[in-house]
Amino acid sequence: MNNTETPEQTFLLRLRSTVLRLFAGERFSSMESPAYRMLWLNTLLFALARSAEQLVLSLYVIQRLEMGAAGAGAVVFAVGIPVLVVTIPAGVLADRVDKRTLLFVSQVGSILAMALGALLFYLDALNFVAIMIIAVFLGTTVALGFPARNALIPAVVKPERLPNGIALMSIGQNFSQIGGPMLGGLAITLFDYGGMFIAMGAMLAVGLLSIFPIKIPKEAQGINPQLARINAAEEELNTAIKNGNITQEEADTQKEQIDSRRKMITEQGGQGGQKAPMRKQMFGDLKEGLRFVRGHREIFTLILLLVGTGIFMIGPFSALLQVIAIDKHDQPVIMATLLYTIMGVAMVAGSFWIAGNPEFKNKGGWFLATLMSAGIILNLMGQLPAFWMILPVMFIGGIAGAFFTNINQILIQKNTPPEMMGRVMGVHALGMMGVGPFGALLAGFFGELVGVSTAMTISGIILFVMAGTALITQPKLRRMS
């Protein structure tokens, strides 16, 4: 029978087999949780709107206000600077209050920011100061919800499915890099900037409805803060024992004290003794979160690498890529958004592979290797002489981006106890997004000083050396899985 098949039939059979293999296995296992499905939908809509908003604000400054790379860098700085201030306190809150409440407040704030943008545009009052105010407002809403959003993933999926849940969530966020710029560019083309603000506000309103059905299992709901502090102390003690920084006698004594305190709090329902003021309790929670990160060498290294990534990759990428497309290569707005679309497609593909192969070995090594490749890609983006040459580089960069963003979060969350998740995700967000604004501001002004191509090249070299140094000097991180 195979001998009678036409070439077209053979091609269709092979295509069908490939698609079946692609969607087989555990790639969508986390979607079995209704709460996870609603969280994924909310994240997708929120990320679509956010991706379009930041890009469009930068394009408005470049195109309408004619402020070039420095103006675009200032906008990215304004969007991201609240992350530096808000994310860690938001992470502490995520461990103390209902995480869904933080998502709701975050989304409502973004809707109000879009309404303000549309109003000022139609009043012909959307100047640079107004753009910066909207950017800060948007950044604050993102920073408020980010730790809670990430901390909810381990609460609504089974532990063995956490890598799959993170990868699928990343697919939704990556898809926003495809749809967000496309939607933003299309809305600007059809309805101008005012119509874009209205469209993004409507999308956020739809996403708001998906928060209500999210149900957190009772066993995953917030742990008693006093017990959380004891668990953190126990984790710190175990780290000290593992590293040989404490004698066995001292360890036994501290274990007895921890067990005694845990028993007392459990028997008294966590209400024994006089309660400290809320501000003091939250400050104590914050110190414990930072102490945990600092005491776990691999997590601390991952956070430091995120800081470097924010300065030397996310910052230049956010501030300079559209300038390279519009100013250097004389492309229209829609072609500038195409770069983000191509990268988003590649990140979806990479994340999809990770979702279906969550147990691949040496994740830490893959993280460092793909981070090194990002340095090379930044260099190419700045130096390639023709616009069409950048397109395949963006695709390769998207694949690399899928690996280092997913693997970083997987390694951190798999090595963080549940009661510390919100605080650690706050620190993670600070490393991932909090320093990016400084990188964007630096890249924007440096691009004006020496040229965008040179600025991209220097950033790429620094990123390559940073990741390569970690690859050589951190053997435990290389082997982390």
CSV table of N, CA and C in Angstrom, one decimal, residues 17-172:
chain,number,residue,atom,x,y,z
A,17,SER,N,2.0,12.7,11.5
A,17,SER,CA,2.7,12.1,12.5
A,17,SER,C,3.5,13.0,13.4
A,18,THR,N,4.1,14.0,12.7
A,18,THR,CA,4.9,15.1,13.4
A,18,THR,C,4.0,15.8,14.4
A,19,VAL,N,2.8,16.2,14.0
A,19,VAL,CA,1.9,17.0,14.8
A,19,VAL,C,1.5,16.1,16.0
A,20,LEU,N,1.2,14.8,15.8
A,20,LEU,CA,0.7,14.0,16.9
A,20,LEU,C,1.9,13.8,17.9
A,21,ARG,N,3.1,13.7,17.4
A,21,ARG,CA,4.2,13.6,18.4
A,21,ARG,C,4.4,14.9,19.1
A,22,LEU,N,4.2,16.0,18.5
A,22,LEU,CA,4.3,17.3,19.1
A,22,LEU,C,3.4,17.5,20.2
A,23,PHE,N,2.1,17.0,20.1
A,23,PHE,CA,1.1,17.2,21.1
A,23,PHE,C,0.9,16.1,22.0
A,24,ALA,N,1.7,15.0,21.8
A,24,ALA,CA,1.6,13.8,22.7
A,24,ALA,C,2.3,14.0,24.0
A,25,GLY,N,2.2,13.0,24.9
A,25,GLY,CA,2.9,13.0,26.1
A,25,GLY,C,2.4,14.0,27.1
A,26,GLU,N,3.4,14.6,27.8
A,26,GLU,CA,3.0,15.5,29.0
A,26,GLU,C,3.1,17.0,28.7
A,27,ARG,N,3.1,17.3,27.4
A,27,ARG,CA,3.3,18.8,27.1
A,27,ARG,C,2.2,19.7,27.7
A,28,PHE,N,1.0,19.2,27.8
A,28,PHE,CA,-0.1,20.0,28.3
A,28,PHE,C,-0.7,19.4,29.6
A,29,SER,N,0.1,18.7,30.4
A,29,SER,CA,-0.4,18.0,31.6
A,29,SER,C,-0.8,19.0,32.6
A,30,SER,N,-0.2,20.2,32.7
A,30,SER,CA,-0.6,21.2,33.7
A,30,SER,C,-2.0,21.8,33.4
A,31,MET,N,-2.4,21.7,32.2
A,31,MET,CA,-3.7,22.2,31.8
A,31,MET,C,-4.9,21.4,32.4
A,32,GLU,N,-4.6,20.3,33.0
A,32,GLU,CA,-5.6,19.5,33.6
A,32,GLU,C,-6.2,20.2,34.8
A,33,SER,N,-5.4,21.1,35.4
A,33,SER,CA,-5.9,21.9,36.5
A,33,SER,C,-6.7,23.1,36.1
A,34,PRO,N,-8.0,23.2,36.4
A,34,PRO,CA,-8.8,24.3,36.0
A,34,PRO,C,-8.3,25.7,36.5
A,35,ALA,N,-7.7,25.7,37.7
A,35,ALA,CA,-7.1,26.9,38.2
A,35,ALA,C,-5.9,27.3,37.4
A,36,TYR,N,-5.1,26.4,37.0
A,36,TYR,CA,-4.0,26.7,36.1
A,36,TYR,C,-4.4,27.2,34.8
A,37,ARG,N,-5.5,26.7,34.2
A,37,ARG,CA,-6.0,27.1,32.9
A,37,ARG,C,-6.4,28.6,33.0
A,38,MET,N,-7.1,29.0,34.1
A,38,MET,CA,-7.6,30.3,34.2
A,38,MET,C,-6.4,31.3,34.4
A,39,LEU,N,-5.4,30.8,35.2
A,39,LEU,CA,-4.2,31.6,35.5
A,39,LEU,C,-3.4,31.8,34.2
A,40,TRP,N,-3.4,30.8,33.3
A,40,TRP,CA,-2.7,30.9,32.0
A,40,TRP,C,-3.4,31.9,31.1
A,41,LEU,N,-4.7,31.8,31.1
A,41,LEU,CA,-5.5,32.7,30.2
A,41,LEU,C,-5.3,34.2,30.7
A,42,ASN,N,-5.3,34.4,32.0
A,42,ASN,CA,-5.1,35.7,32.5
A,42,ASN,C,-3.7,36.2,32.2
A,43,THR,N,-2.7,35.4,32.3
A,43,THR,CA,-1.4,35.8,32.0
A,43,THR,C,-1.2,36.1,30.6
A,44,LEU,N,-1.8,35.3,29.7
A,44,LEU,CA,-1.7,35.6,28.3
A,44,LEU,C,-2.3,36.9,27.9
A,45,LEU,N,-3.5,37.3,28.4
A,45,LEU,CA,-4.1,38.5,28.0
A,45,LEU,C,-3.4,39.7,28.6
A,46,PHE,N,-2.9,39.5,29.9
A,46,PHE,CA,-2.2,40.6,30.5
A,46,PHE,C,-0.8,40.9,29.8
A,47,ALA,N,-0.2,39.8,29.4
A,47,ALA,CA,1.1,39.9,28.8
A,47,ALA,C,1.0,40.5,27.4
A,48,LEU,N,-0.1,40.1,26.7
A,48,LEU,CA,-0.4,40.7,25.3
A,48,LEU,C,-0.5,42.2,25.4
A,49,ALA,N,-1.3,42.7,26.4
A,49,ALA,CA,-1.5,44.1,26.6
A,49,ALA,C,-0.2,44.8,27.0
A,50,ARG,N,0.5,44.2,27.9
A,50,ARG,CA,1.8,44.8,28.4
A,50,ARG,C,2.8,44.9,27.3
A,51,SER,N,2.9,43.9,26.5
A,51,SER,CA,3.9,43.9,25.4
A,51,SER,C,3.6,45.0,24.4
A,52,ALA,N,2.3,45.2,24.1
A,52,ALA,CA,1.9,46.2,23.2
A,52,ALA,C,2.1,47.6,23.8
A,53,GLU,N,1.7,47.7,25.1
A,53,GLU,CA,1.8,49.0,25.7
A,53,GLU,C,3.2,49.6,25.7
A,54,GLN,N,4.1,48.8,26.2
A,54,GLN,CA,5.5,49.4,26.3
A,54,GLN,C,6.1,49.7,25.0
A,55,LEU,N,5.8,48.8,24.0
A,55,LEU,CA,6.4,49.1,22.7
A,55,LEU,C,5.7,50.3,22.1
A,56,VAL,N,4.4,50.5,22.2
A,56,VAL,CA,3.7,51.6,21.6
A,56,VAL,C,4.2,52.9,22.3
A,57,LEU,N,4.4,52.9,23.6
A,57,LEU,CA,4.9,54.1,24.2
A,57,LEU,C,6.2,54.5,23.7
A,58,SER,N,7.1,53.5,23.5
A,58,SER,CA,8.4,53.8,22.9
A,58,SER,C,8.3,54.4,21.5
A,59,LEU,N,7.4,53.7,20.7
A,59,LEU,CA,7.2,54.2,19.3
A,59,LEU,C,6.7,55.6,19.2
A,60,TYR,N,5.8,55.9,20.2
A,60,TYR,CA,5.2,57.3,20.2
A,60,TYR,C,6.3,58.3,20.4
A,61,VAL,N,7.2,58.0,21.3
A,61,VAL,CA,8.3,58.9,21.7
A,61,VAL,C,9.2,59.1,20.5
A,62,ILE,N,9.5,57.9,19.8
A,62,ILE,CA,10.4,58.0,18.6
A,62,ILE,C,9.8,58.6,17.4
A,63,GLN,N,8.5,58.3,17.1
A,63,GLN,CA,7.8,58.7,15.9
A,63,GLN,C,7.2,60.0,16.0
A,64,ARG,N,6.4,60.3,17.1
A,64,ARG,CA,5.6,61.5,17.2
A,64,ARG,C,6.4,62.6,17.9
A,65,LEU,N,7.2,62.2,18.9
A,65,LEU,CA,7.9,63.3,19.6
A,65,LEU,C,9.4,63.4,19.1
A,66,GLU,N,9.8,62.5,18.3
A,66,GLU,CA,11.1,62.5,17.6
A,66,GLU,C,12.2,62.7,18.6
A,67,MET,N,12.2,61.8,19.7
A,67,MET,CA,13.3,61.9,20.7
A,67,MET,C,14.3,60.8,20.6
A,68,GLY,N,14.2,59.9,19.6
A,68,GLY,CA,15.3,59.0,19.4
A,68,GLY,C,15.5,58.0,20.5
A,69,ALA,N,16.8,57.4,20.5
A,69,ALA,CA,17.1,56.4,21.4
A,69,ALA,C,17.0,56.8,22.9
A,70,ALA,N,17.4,58.0,23.2
A,70,ALA,CA,17.4,58.5,24.5
A,70,ALA,C,16.0,58.6,25.0
A,71,GLY,N,15.0,59.0,24.2
A,71,GLY,CA,13.6,59.0,24.6
A,71,GLY,C,13.1,57.6,24.8
A,72,ALA,N,13.4,56.7,23.9
A,72,ALA,CA,12.9,55.3,24.1
A,72,ALA,C,13.5,54.7,25.3
A,73,GLY,N,14.8,55.0,25.6
A,73,GLY,CA,15.4,54.4,26.8
A,73,GLY,C,14.7,55.0,28.1
A,74,ALA,N,14.4,56.3,28.0
A,74,ALA,CA,13.7,56.9,29.2
A,74,ALA,C,12.4,56.3,29.5
A,75,VAL,N,11.6,55.9,28.4
A,75,VAL,CA,10.3,55.3,28.6
A,75,VAL,C,10.5,53.9,29.2
A,76,VAL,N,11.4,53.1,28.7
A,76,VAL,CA,11.6,51.8,29.3
A,76,VAL,C,12.0,51.9,30.7
A,77,PHE,N,12.9,52.9,31.0
A,77,PHE,CA,13.3,53.2,32.4
A,77,PHE,C,12.1,53.5,33.3
A,78,ALA,N,11.2,54.3,32.8
A,78,ALA,CA,10.0,54.7,33.6
A,78,ALA,C,9.1,53.5,33.8
A,79,VAL,N,8.9,52.6,32.8
A,79,VAL,CA,8.1,51.4,33.0
A,79,VAL,C,8.7,50.5,34.0
A,80,GLY,N,10.0,50.4,34.0
A,80,GLY,CA,10.6,49.4,34.9
A,80,GLY,C,11.1,49.9,36.2
A,81,ILE,N,11.2,51.2,36.4
A,81,ILE,CA,11.7,51.6,37.7
A,81,ILE,C,10.8,51.2,38.9
A,82,PRO,N,9.5,51.2,38.8
A,82,PRO,CA,8.7,50.7,39.9
A,82,PRO,C,9.0,49.3,40.3
A,83,VAL,N,9.5,48.5,39.4
A,83,VAL,CA,9.9,47.1,39.7
A,83,VAL,C,11.0,47.1,40.8
A,84,LEU,N,11.9,48.1,40.8
A,84,LEU,CA,12.9,48.2,41.7
A,84,LEU,C,12.4,48.5,43.1
A,85,VAL,N,11.3,49.2,43.2
A,85,VAL,CA,10.8,49.6,44.5
A,85,VAL,C,9.7,48.7,45.0
A,86,VAL,N,8.9,48.2,44.1
A,86,VAL,CA,7.6,47.5,44.5
A,86,VAL,C,7.7,46.0,44.5
A,87,THR,N,8.5,45.3,43.7
A,87,THR,CA,8.4,43.9,43.6
A,87,THR,C,8.8,43.1,44.9
A,88,ILE,N,9.8,43.5,45.6
A,88,ILE,CA,10.1,42.8,46.9
A,88,ILE,C,9.0,43.0,47.9
A,89,PRO,N,8.5,44.2,48.2
A,89,PRO,CA,7.4,44.3,49.1
A,89,PRO,C,6.1,43.5,48.6
A,90,ALA,N,5.9,43.5,47.2
A,90,ALA,CA,4.8,42.8,46.7
A,90,ALA,C,5.0,41.3,46.9
A,91,GLY,N,6.3,40.8,46.8
A,91,GLY,CA,6.6,39.4,47.1
A,91,GLY,C,6.2,39.0,48.5
A,92,VAL,N,6.6,39.9,49.5
A,92,VAL,CA,6.2,39.7,50.9
A,92,VAL,C,4.7,39.6,51.0
A,93,LEU,N,4.0,40.6,50.4
A,93,LEU,CA,2.5,40.5,50.4
A,93,LEU,C,2.0,39.2,49.9
A,94,ALA,N,2.6,38.7,48.8
A,94,ALA,CA,2.1,37.5,48.2
A,94,ALA,C,2.2,36.3,49.1
A,95,ASP,N,3.1,36.4,50.1
A,95,ASP,CA,3.2,35.3,51.1
A,95,ASP,C,2.2,35.5,52.2
A,96,ARG,N,1.5,36.7,52.3
A,96,ARG,CA,0.7,37.0,53.4
A,96,ARG,C,-0.8,37.1,53.1
A,97,VAL,N,-1.1,37.5,51.9
A,97,VAL,CA,-2.5,37.8,51.5
A,97,VAL,C,-2.8,36.9,50.3
A,98,ASP,N,-4.1,36.9,49.9
A,98,ASP,CA,-4.6,36.2,48.8
A,98,ASP,C,-3.9,36.7,47.5
A,99,LYS,N,-3.2,35.8,46.8
A,99,LYS,CA,-2.4,36.2,45.6
A,99,LYS,C,-3.4,36.7,44.5
A,100,ARG,N,-4.6,36.2,44.5
A,100,ARG,CA,-5.5,36.6,43.5
A,100,ARG,C,-5.9,38.1,43.6
A,101,THR,N,-5.9,38.5,44.9
A,101,THR,CA,-6.2,40.0,45.1
A,101,THR,C,-5.2,40.9,44.5
A,102,LEU,N,-3.9,40.5,44.6
A,102,LEU,CA,-2.9,41.3,44.0
A,102,LEU,C,-3.0,41.3,42.5
A,103,LEU,N,-3.4,40.1,41.9
A,103,LEU,CA,-3.6,40.1,40.5
A,103,LEU,C,-4.7,41.0,40.1
A,104,PHE,N,-5.8,41.0,40.8
A,104,PHE,CA,-7.0,41.9,40.5
A,104,PHE,C,-6.6,43.3,40.6
A,105,VAL,N,-5.9,43.8,41.6
A,105,VAL,CA,-5.5,45.2,41.8
A,105,VAL,C,-4.6,45.6,40.6
A,106,SER,N,-3.7,44.7,40.3
A,106,SER,CA,-2.7,44.9,39.3
A,106,SER,C,-3.4,45.2,37.9
A,107,GLN,N,-4.4,44.3,37.6
A,107,GLN,CA,-5.1,44.4,36.3
A,107,GLN,C,-6.0,45.7,36.3
A,108,VAL,N,-6.6,46.0,37.3
A,108,VAL,CA,-7.5,47.2,37.4
A,108,VAL,C,-6.6,48.4,37.2
A,109,GLY,N,-5.4,48.5,37.8
A,109,GLY,CA,-4.5,49.6,37.6
A,109,GLY,C,-4.1,49.8,36.2
A,110,SER,N,-3.8,48.7,35.5
A,110,SER,CA,-3.4,48.7,34.1
A,110,SER,C,-4.6,49.3,33.2
A,111,ILE,N,-5.8,48.9,33.5
A,111,ILE,CA,-6.9,49.4,32.8
A,111,ILE,C,-7.1,50.9,32.9
A,112,LEU,N,-6.9,51.4,34.1
A,112,LEU,CA,-6.9,52.8,34.4
A,112,LEU,C,-5.8,53.6,33.6
A,113,ALA,N,-4.6,53.0,33.6
A,113,ALA,CA,-3.5,53.6,32.8
A,113,ALA,C,-3.9,53.7,31.3
A,114,MET,N,-4.5,52.7,30.8
A,114,MET,CA,-4.9,52.8,29.4
A,114,MET,C,-6.0,53.8,29.1
A,115,ALA,N,-6.9,53.9,30.1
A,115,ALA,CA,-8.0,54.9,30.0
A,115,ALA,C,-7.3,56.3,30.0
A,116,LEU,N,-6.3,56.5,30.9
A,116,LEU,CA,-5.7,57.8,30.9
A,116,LEU,C,-5.0,58.2,29.6
A,117,GLY,N,-4.3,57.2,29.1
A,117,GLY,CA,-3.6,57.4,27.8
A,117,GLY,C,-4.5,57.8,26.7
A,118,ALA,N,-5.7,57.1,26.6
A,118,ALA,CA,-6.6,57.4,25.5
A,118,ALA,C,-7.2,58.8,25.7
A,119,LEU,N,-7.5,59.2,27.0
A,119,LEU,CA,-8.1,60.5,27.3
A,119,LEU,C,-7.1,61.6,26.9
A,120,LEU,N,-5.8,61.5,27.3
A,120,LEU,CA,-4.8,62.5,27.0
A,120,LEU,C,-4.6,62.6,25.5
A,121,PHE,N,-4.6,61.5,24.8
A,121,PHE,CA,-4.4,61.5,23.4
A,121,PHE,C,-5.4,62.3,22.7
A,122,TYR,N,-6.7,62.0,23.0
A,122,TYR,CA,-7.8,62.7,22.3
A,122,TYR,C,-7.9,64.2,22.7
A,123,LEU,N,-7.4,64.5,23.9
A,123,LEU,CA,-7.3,65.9,24.3
A,123,LEU,C,-6.1,66.6,23.8
A,124,ASP,N,-5.3,65.9,23.0
A,124,ASP,CA,-4.0,66.4,22.4
A,124,ASP,C,-3.1,66.9,23.5
A,125,ALA,N,-3.0,66.1,24.6
A,125,ALA,CA,-2.2,66.5,25.7
A,125,ALA,C,-1.2,65.4,26.1
A,126,LEU,N,-1.0,64.4,25.1
A,126,LEU,CA,-0.1,63.3,25.3
A,126,LEU,C,1.4,63.7,25.0
A,127,ASN,N,2.0,64.5,25.9
A,127,ASN,CA,3.3,64.9,25.7
A,127,ASN,C,4.3,64.0,26.4
A,128,PHE,N,5.6,64.3,26.4
A,128,PHE,CA,6.6,63.4,27.0
A,128,PHE,C,6.3,63.2,28.5
A,129,VAL,N,6.0,64.2,29.2
A,129,VAL,CA,5.7,64.1,30.7
A,129,VAL,C,4.6,63.1,30.9
A,130,ALA,N,3.5,63.3,30.1
A,130,ALA,CA,2.3,62.4,30.3
A,130,ALA,C,2.7,61.0,30.0
A,131,ILE,N,3.5,60.8,28.9
A,131,ILE,CA,4.0,59.4,28.6
A,131,ILE,C,4.7,58.8,29.7
A,132,MET,N,5.6,59.6,30.4
A,132,MET,CA,6.4,59.1,31.5
A,132,MET,C,5.5,58.7,32.7
A,133,ILE,N,4.5,59.5,32.9
A,133,ILE,CA,3.5,59.2,34.0
A,133,ILE,C,2.8,57.9,33.8
A,134,ILE,N,2.3,57.7,32.6
A,134,ILE,CA,1.6,56.5,32.2
A,134,ILE,C,2.6,55.3,32.3
A,135,ALA,N,3.8,55.5,31.9
A,135,ALA,CA,4.8,54.4,31.9
A,135,ALA,C,5.1,54.0,33.4
A,136,VAL,N,5.2,55.0,34.3
A,136,VAL,CA,5.4,54.6,35.7
A,136,VAL,C,4.2,53.9,36.3
A,137,PHE,N,3.0,54.4,35.9
A,137,PHE,CA,1.8,53.8,36.4
A,137,PHE,C,1.7,52.3,35.9
A,138,LEU,N,2.0,52.1,34.6
A,138,LEU,CA,2.0,50.7,34.1
A,138,LEU,C,3.0,49.8,34.8
A,139,GLY,N,4.2,50.4,35.0
A,139,GLY,CA,5.3,49.6,35.7
A,139,GLY,C,4.9,49.2,37.1
A,140,THR,N,4.2,50.1,37.8
A,140,THR,CA,3.8,49.8,39.1
A,140,THR,C,2.8,48.6,39.2
A,141,THR,N,1.8,48.6,38.2
A,141,THR,CA,0.8,47.5,38.2
A,141,THR,C,1.5,46.2,37.9
A,142,VAL,N,2.5,46.2,37.0
A,142,VAL,CA,3.2,45.0,36.6
A,142,VAL,C,4.0,44.5,37.8
A,143,ALA,N,4.7,45.4,38.5
A,143,ALA,CA,5.5,45.0,39.6
A,143,ALA,C,4.7,44.4,40.8
A,144,LEU,N,3.5,45.0,40.9
A,144,LEU,CA,2.6,44.5,42.0
A,144,LEU,C,2.1,43.1,41.8
A,145,GLY,N,1.8,42.7,40.6
A,145,GLY,CA,1.2,41.4,40.3
A,145,GLY,C,2.2,40.3,39.9
A,146,PHE,N,3.5,40.7,39.5
A,146,PHE,CA,4.4,39.7,39.0
A,146,PHE,C,4.8,38.6,40.0
A,147,PRO,N,5.2,39.0,41.3
A,147,PRO,CA,5.5,37.9,42.2
A,147,PRO,C,4.4,37.0,42.5
A,148,ALA,N,3.2,37.5,42.7
A,148,ALA,CA,2.0,36.7,43.0
A,148,ALA,C,1.7,35.8,41.8
A,149,ARG,N,1.8,36.3,40.6
A,149,ARG,CA,1.5,35.5,39.4
A,149,ARG,C,2.4,34.3,39.3
A,150,ASN,N,3.7,34.5,39.5
A,150,ASN,CA,4.7,33.4,39.5
A,150,ASN,C,4.5,32.4,40.7
A,151,ALA,N,4.2,33.0,41.8
A,151,ALA,CA,4.1,32.2,43.0
A,151,ALA,C,2.8,31.3,43.0
A,152,LEU,N,1.9,31.7,42.2
A,152,LEU,CA,0.6,30.9,42.0
A,152,LEU,C,0.9,29.6,41.3
A,153,ILE,N,1.9,29.6,40.4
A,153,ILE,CA,2.1,28.4,39.6
A,153,ILE,C,2.3,27.1,40.4
A,154,PRO,N,3.2,27.1,41.4
A,154,PRO,CA,3.4,25.9,42.2
A,154,PRO,C,2.2,25.6,43.1
A,155,ALA,N,1.3,26.6,43.3
A,155,ALA,CA,0.1,26.4,44.1
A,155,ALA,C,-1.0,25.7,43.4
A,156,VAL,N,-1.0,25.8,42.1
A,156,VAL,CA,-2.1,25.2,41.3
A,156,VAL,C,-1.7,24.0,40.4
A,157,VAL,N,-0.4,23.6,40.4
A,157,VAL,CA,0.0,22.4,39.7
A,157,VAL,C,0.7,21.5,40.6
A,158,LYS,N,0.7,20.2,40.3
A,158,LYS,CA,1.4,19.2,41.1
A,158,LYS,C,2.9,19.5,41.0
A,159,PRO,N,3.7,19.2,42.1
A,159,PRO,CA,5.1,19.4,42.1
A,159,PRO,C,5.9,18.8,40.9
A,160,GLU,N,5.5,17.6,40.6
A,160,GLU,CA,6.2,16.9,39.5
A,160,GLU,C,5.9,17.6,38.1
A,161,ARG,N,4.9,18.4,38.1
A,161,ARG,CA,4.5,19.1,36.8
A,161,ARG,C,4.9,20.6,36.8
A,162,LEU,N,5.7,21.0,37.8
A,162,LEU,CA,6.1,22.4,37.9
A,162,LEU,C,6.9,22.8,36.7
A,163,PRO,N,7.9,22.0,36.2
A,163,PRO,CA,8.6,22.5,35.0
A,163,PRO,C,7.7,22.7,33.8
A,164,ASN,N,6.7,21.7,33.6
A,164,ASN,CA,5.7,21.8,32.6
A,164,ASN,C,4.9,23.1,32.7
A,165,GLY,N,4.5,23.3,34.0
A,165,GLY,CA,3.6,24.5,34.2
A,165,GLY,C,4.3,25.8,33.9
A,166,ILE,N,5.6,25.9,34.3
A,166,ILE,CA,6.4,27.1,34.0
A,166,ILE,C,6.6,27.3,32.5
A,167,ALA,N,6.9,26.2,31.8
A,167,ALA,CA,7.1,26.3,30.4
A,167,ALA,C,5.9,26.7,29.6
A,168,LEU,N,4.7,26.1,30.0
A,168,LEU,CA,3.5,26.5,29.4
A,168,LEU,C,3.1,27.9,29.6
A,169,MET,N,3.4,28.4,30.9
A,169,MET,CA,3.1,29.8,31.2
A,169,MET,C,4.0,30.7,30.4
A,170,SER,N,5.3,30.2,30.2
A,170,SER,CA,6.2,31.0,29.4
A,170,SER,C,5.7,31.1,27.9
A,171,ILE,N,5.1,30.0,27.5
A,171,ILE,CA,4.6,30.0,26.1
A,171,ILE,C,3.5,31.1,25.9
A,172,GLY,N,2.7,31.2,26.9
A,172,GLY,CA,1.7,32.3,26.9
A,172,GLY,C,2.3,33.7,26.9
